[in-house]
Amino acid sequence: MWRLRWQMLGLTAVSVGLALETLGFLVGWLRQQRRRRHQPPRREVLFFPSQVTCTEALLQAQRQGGPPGVAPAATGPEVRRSPGAAAGPPGSGAPAPALAPAPAPAAASGCLCPLPHGESSLSRLLQYVLSARTSLELCLFAFSNPQLGRAVHLLHQQGVRIRVVTDCDYMALNGSQIGRLRKAGIQVRHDQGAGYMHHKFAIVDKKMLITGSLNWTTQAIQNNRENVLIVEDEEYVRLFLEEFERIWEEFNPVNYTFFPQRK
């Protein structure tokens, strides 16, 4: 009789422990959802050329399965310029360039290379790309930057569904990342027409839009005057996603003409 009672007490204690553990998990989940609801939508403008900084820490963190994290957006759009970019003339009302944070010590980032380890326009762009958890649509005229190529490849390895639309001429140039992504098993479609597929945008998890003048090439990132807009806006994301799906279907390989008939 006493043995049965002790068994019942033991089962009760285990049940209470499991209930408390589940309750703690639910409370944490609810708090996280509440923070997400109250977090303002991301809005940021990046200007290039970007300072050359080390991005190995971001890629290493992603490889180890931890999200790199993107700093919460301010109430207004954040503007990031490369260090040394000039602000507007005094009295013009143009904002001064955002100050880049002090470079982190090399040992703190886990990388001993001589490059600066602070934030830059490229590192911010990488953080937004690496924030993808379920899907990433890329619609890019030219894609040859190795850091961005590694980021996309890492996301694919972690189960993120990635689709790429690009231009047939520029995908074949030396240094293009398209062949490497295709070899990894990422779906890629390209045009077959006379005009260029000249878009430059990405959609992260079908809720964040990355668009602007920037081709994802090292030349553009380090040397050109370019801009990138990052925005979480349902209407803009919907419009760009519709355009992507339209092009994706148009560039379906079943529609290619490999041996056009002579008229």
GROMACS .gro file of N, CA, C and O in nm, residues 36-91:
model
  224
   36ARG      N    1   0.830   4.066  -3.086
   36ARG     CA    2   0.827   4.076  -3.231
   36ARG      C    3   0.713   4.166  -3.278
   36ARG      O    4   0.728   4.242  -3.374
   37ARG      N    5   0.597   4.155  -3.210
   37ARG     CA    6   0.483   4.239  -3.251
   37ARG      C    7   0.512   4.387  -3.227
   37ARG      O    8   0.468   4.472  -3.304
   38HIS      N    9   0.584   4.416  -3.119
   38HIS     CA   10   0.610   4.555  -3.086
   38HIS      C   11   0.735   4.609  -3.156
   38HIS      O   12   0.760   4.729  -3.149
   39GLN      N   13   0.812   4.524  -3.220
   39GLN     CA   14   0.932   4.570  -3.290
   39GLN      C   15   0.891   4.639  -3.420
   39GLN      O   16   0.817   4.583  -3.499
   40PRO      N   17   0.939   4.760  -3.443
   40PRO     CA   18   0.903   4.830  -3.565
   40PRO      C   19   0.959   4.759  -3.688
   40PRO      O   20   1.061   4.689  -3.678
   41PRO      N   21   0.895   4.771  -3.802
   41PRO     CA   22   0.947   4.708  -3.925
   41PRO      C   23   1.083   4.765  -3.960
   41PRO      O   24   1.112   4.883  -3.937
   42ARG      N   25   1.166   4.681  -4.015
   42ARG     CA   26   1.301   4.724  -4.050
   42ARG      C   27   1.298   4.817  -4.171
   42ARG      O   28   1.232   4.790  -4.270
   43ARG      N   29   1.374   4.924  -4.160
   43ARG     CA   30   1.392   5.018  -4.270
   43ARG      C   31   1.534   5.069  -4.263
   43ARG      O   32   1.573   5.133  -4.166
   44GLU      N   33   1.611   5.040  -4.364
   44GLU     CA   34   1.750   5.085  -4.364
   44GLU      C   35   1.794   5.112  -4.507
   44GLU      O   36   1.753   5.044  -4.601
   45VAL      N   37   1.879   5.212  -4.523
   45VAL     CA   38   1.939   5.246  -4.652
   45VAL      C   39   2.089   5.230  -4.640
   45VAL      O   40   2.151   5.284  -4.548
   46LEU      N   41   2.147   5.152  -4.730
   46LEU     CA   42   2.291   5.133  -4.735
   46LEU      C   43   2.347   5.202  -4.859
   46LEU      O   44   2.290   5.190  -4.968
   47PHE      N   45   2.455   5.275  -4.841
   47PHE     CA   46   2.521   5.339  -4.953
   47PHE      C   47   2.659   5.277  -4.974
   47PHE      O   48   2.729   5.242  -4.879
   48PHE      N   49   2.695   5.265  -5.098
   48PHE     CA   50   2.823   5.208  -5.138
   48PHE      C   51   2.898   5.312  -5.220
   48PHE      O   52   2.838   5.405  -5.272
   49PRO      N   53   3.033   5.302  -5.231
   49PRO     CA   54   3.117   5.186  -5.200
   49PRO      C   55   3.129   5.160  -5.052
   49PRO      O   56   3.123   5.251  -4.971
   50SER      N   57   3.148   5.034  -5.020
   50SER     CA   58   3.160   4.991  -4.881
   50SER      C   59   3.306   4.984  -4.839
   50SER      O   60   3.393   4.948  -4.920
   51GLN      N   61   3.331   5.017  -4.715
   51GLN     CA   62   3.463   4.994  -4.659
   51GLN      C   63   3.493   4.844  -4.663
   51GLN      O   64   3.405   4.761  -4.643
   52VAL      N   65   3.616   4.810  -4.692
   52VAL     CA   66   3.655   4.670  -4.694
   52VAL      C   67   3.675   4.625  -4.549
   52VAL      O   68   3.764   4.674  -4.479
   53THR      N   69   3.589   4.536  -4.503
   53THR     CA   70   3.598   4.483  -4.366
   53THR      C   71   3.593   4.331  -4.371
   53THR      O   72   3.548   4.272  -4.469
   54CYS      N   73   3.639   4.270  -4.262
   54CYS     CA   74   3.635   4.124  -4.252
   54CYS      C   75   3.492   4.080  -4.220
   54CYS      O   76   3.428   4.133  -4.130
   55THR      N   77   3.443   3.983  -4.295
   55THR     CA   78   3.308   3.930  -4.272
   55THR      C   79   3.312   3.784  -4.226
   55THR      O   80   3.209   3.719  -4.221
   56GLU      N   81   3.431   3.735  -4.192
   56GLU     CA   82   3.446   3.595  -4.157
   56GLU      C   83   3.366   3.559  -4.032
   56GLU      O   84   3.312   3.448  -4.022
   57ALA      N   85   3.358   3.652  -3.935
   57ALA     CA   86   3.285   3.622  -3.812
   57ALA      C   87   3.137   3.597  -3.839
   57ALA      O   88   3.076   3.507  -3.780
   58LEU      N   89   3.077   3.675  -3.931
   58LEU     CA   90   2.936   3.655  -3.966
   58LEU      C   91   2.915   3.518  -4.030
   58LEU      O   92   2.823   3.445  -3.995
   59LEU      N   93   3.002   3.482  -4.124
   59LEU     CA   94   2.987   3.355  -4.193
   59LEU      C   95   3.016   3.238  -4.098
   59LEU      O   96   2.950   3.134  -4.106
   60GLN      N   97   3.111   3.256  -4.008
   60GLN     CA   98   3.142   3.151  -3.913
   60GLN      C   99   3.026   3.127  -3.817
   60GLN      O  100   2.992   3.013  -3.784
   61ALA      N  101   2.963   3.237  -3.772
   61ALA     CA  102   2.848   3.224  -3.683
   61ALA      C  103   2.734   3.150  -3.752
   61ALA      O  104   2.666   3.066  -3.693
   62GLN      N  105   2.712   3.180  -3.881
   62GLN     CA  106   2.607   3.112  -3.956
   62GLN      C  107   2.640   2.964  -3.973
   62GLN      O  108   2.554   2.877  -3.963
   63ARG      N  109   2.767   2.934  -3.998
   63ARG     CA  110   2.809   2.795  -4.017
   63ARG      C  111   2.786   2.713  -3.891
   63ARG      O  112   2.755   2.595  -3.897
   64GLN      N  113   2.801   2.777  -3.777
   64GLN     CA  114   2.783   2.708  -3.650
   64GLN      C  115   2.636   2.702  -3.607
   64GLN      O  116   2.605   2.652  -3.499
   65GLY      N  117   2.547   2.754  -3.692
   65GLY     CA  118   2.405   2.741  -3.666
   65GLY      C  119   2.343   2.854  -3.589
   65GLY      O  120   2.224   2.852  -3.562
   66GLY      N  121   2.420   2.954  -3.553
   66GLY     CA  122   2.365   3.067  -3.479
   66GLY      C  123   2.335   3.183  -3.571
   66GLY      O  124   2.418   3.217  -3.656
   67PRO      N  125   2.217   3.244  -3.561
   67PRO     CA  126   2.185   3.357  -3.647
   67PRO      C  127   2.277   3.473  -3.617
   67PRO      O  128   2.313   3.498  -3.503
   68PRO      N  129   2.321   3.548  -3.720
   68PRO     CA  130   2.410   3.660  -3.697
   68PRO      C  131   2.343   3.773  -3.624
   68PRO      O  132   2.407   3.851  -3.556
   69GLY      N  133   2.212   3.784  -3.640
   69GLY     CA  134   2.139   3.892  -3.572
   69GLY      C  135   2.155   4.023  -3.645
   69GLY      O  136   2.262   4.059  -3.691
   70VAL      N  137   2.044   4.093  -3.658
   70VAL     CA  138   2.044   4.226  -3.718
   70VAL      C  139   1.993   4.322  -3.613
   70VAL      O  140   1.889   4.298  -3.551
   71ALA      N  141   2.066   4.428  -3.590
   71ALA     CA  142   2.026   4.523  -3.487
   71ALA      C  143   1.886   4.576  -3.515
   71ALA      O  144   1.850   4.598  -3.631
   72PRO      N  145   1.801   4.596  -3.413
   72PRO     CA  146   1.666   4.645  -3.434
   72PRO      C  147   1.666   4.778  -3.506
   72PRO      O  148   1.756   4.861  -3.487
   73ALA      N  149   1.565   4.797  -3.590
   73ALA     CA  150   1.555   4.921  -3.665
   73ALA      C  151   1.514   5.035  -3.573
   73ALA      O  152   1.444   5.016  -3.474
   74ALA      N  153   1.558   5.153  -3.604
   74ALA     CA  154   1.517   5.270  -3.530
   74ALA      C  155   1.378   5.311  -3.574
   74ALA      O  156   1.319   5.253  -3.664
   75THR      N  157   1.324   5.414  -3.510
   75THR     CA  158   1.190   5.459  -3.546
   75THR      C  159   1.187   5.514  -3.687
   75THR      O  160   1.087   5.507  -3.755
   76GLY      N  161   1.295   5.570  -3.732
   76GLY     CA  162   1.306   5.617  -3.870
   76GLY      C  163   1.405   5.531  -3.945
   76GLY      O  164   1.473   5.447  -3.887
   77PRO      N  165   1.413   5.546  -4.078
   77PRO     CA  166   1.506   5.465  -4.155
   77PRO      C  167   1.650   5.494  -4.117
   77PRO      O  168   1.690   5.609  -4.105
   78GLU      N  169   1.728   5.389  -4.098
   78GLU     CA  170   1.870   5.406  -4.068
   78GLU      C  171   1.946   5.422  -4.198
   78GLU      O  172   1.917   5.355  -4.298
   79VAL      N  173   2.044   5.510  -4.198
   79VAL     CA  174   2.125   5.535  -4.318
   79VAL      C  175   2.268   5.501  -4.284
   79VAL      O  176   2.322   5.547  -4.184
   80ARG      N  177   2.330   5.419  -4.367
   80ARG     CA  178   2.469   5.382  -4.346
   80ARG      C  179   2.548   5.417  -4.471
   80ARG      O  180   2.516   5.374  -4.580
   81ARG      N  181   2.654   5.494  -4.451
   81ARG     CA  182   2.744   5.528  -4.560
   81ARG      C  183   2.881   5.468  -4.530
   81ARG      O  184   2.914   5.440  -4.416
   82SER      N  185   2.958   5.455  -4.635
   82SER     CA  186   3.095   5.410  -4.613
   82SER      C  187   3.173   5.519  -4.544
   82SER      O  188   3.147   5.638  -4.567
   83PRO      N  189   3.267   5.485  -4.457
   83PRO     CA  190   3.345   5.587  -4.388
   83PRO      C  191   3.413   5.681  -4.487
   83PRO      O  192   3.468   5.638  -4.587
   84GLY      N  193   3.406   5.809  -4.458
   84GLY     CA  194   3.469   5.908  -4.545
   84GLY      C  195   3.376   5.967  -4.647
   84GLY      O  196   3.411   6.061  -4.718
   85ALA      N  197   3.253   5.912  -4.659
   85ALA     CA  198   3.159   5.968  -4.755
   85ALA      C  199   3.117   6.106  -4.708
   85ALA      O  200   3.090   6.129  -4.591
   86ALA      N  201   3.110   6.196  -4.798
   86ALA     CA  202   3.084   6.335  -4.762
   86ALA      C  203   2.938   6.358  -4.737
   86ALA      O  204   2.852   6.302  -4.805
   87ALA      N  205   2.907   6.440  -4.638
   87ALA     CA  206   2.770   6.481  -4.616
   87ALA      C  207   2.740   6.600  -4.706
   87ALA      O  208   2.826   6.651  -4.777
   88GLY      N  209   2.615   6.643  -4.705
   88GLY     CA  210   2.577   6.758  -4.784
   88GLY      C  211   2.642   6.883  -4.731
   88GLY      O  212   2.692   6.888  -4.618
   89PRO      N  213   2.645   6.989  -4.810
   89PRO     CA  214   2.707   7.113  -4.765
   89PRO      C  215   2.634   7.171  -4.646
   89PRO      O  216   2.517   7.144  -4.625
   90PRO      N  217   2.706   7.251  -4.563
   90PRO     CA  218   2.642   7.310  -4.446
   90PRO      C  219   2.518   7.388  -4.484
   90PRO      O  220   2.517   7.464  -4.582
   91GLY      N  221   2.413   7.367  -4.405
   91GLY     CA  222   2.288   7.439  -4.431
   91GLY      C  223   2.201   7.374  -4.534
   91GLY      O  224   2.092   7.423  -4.563
   0.00000   0.00000   0.00000
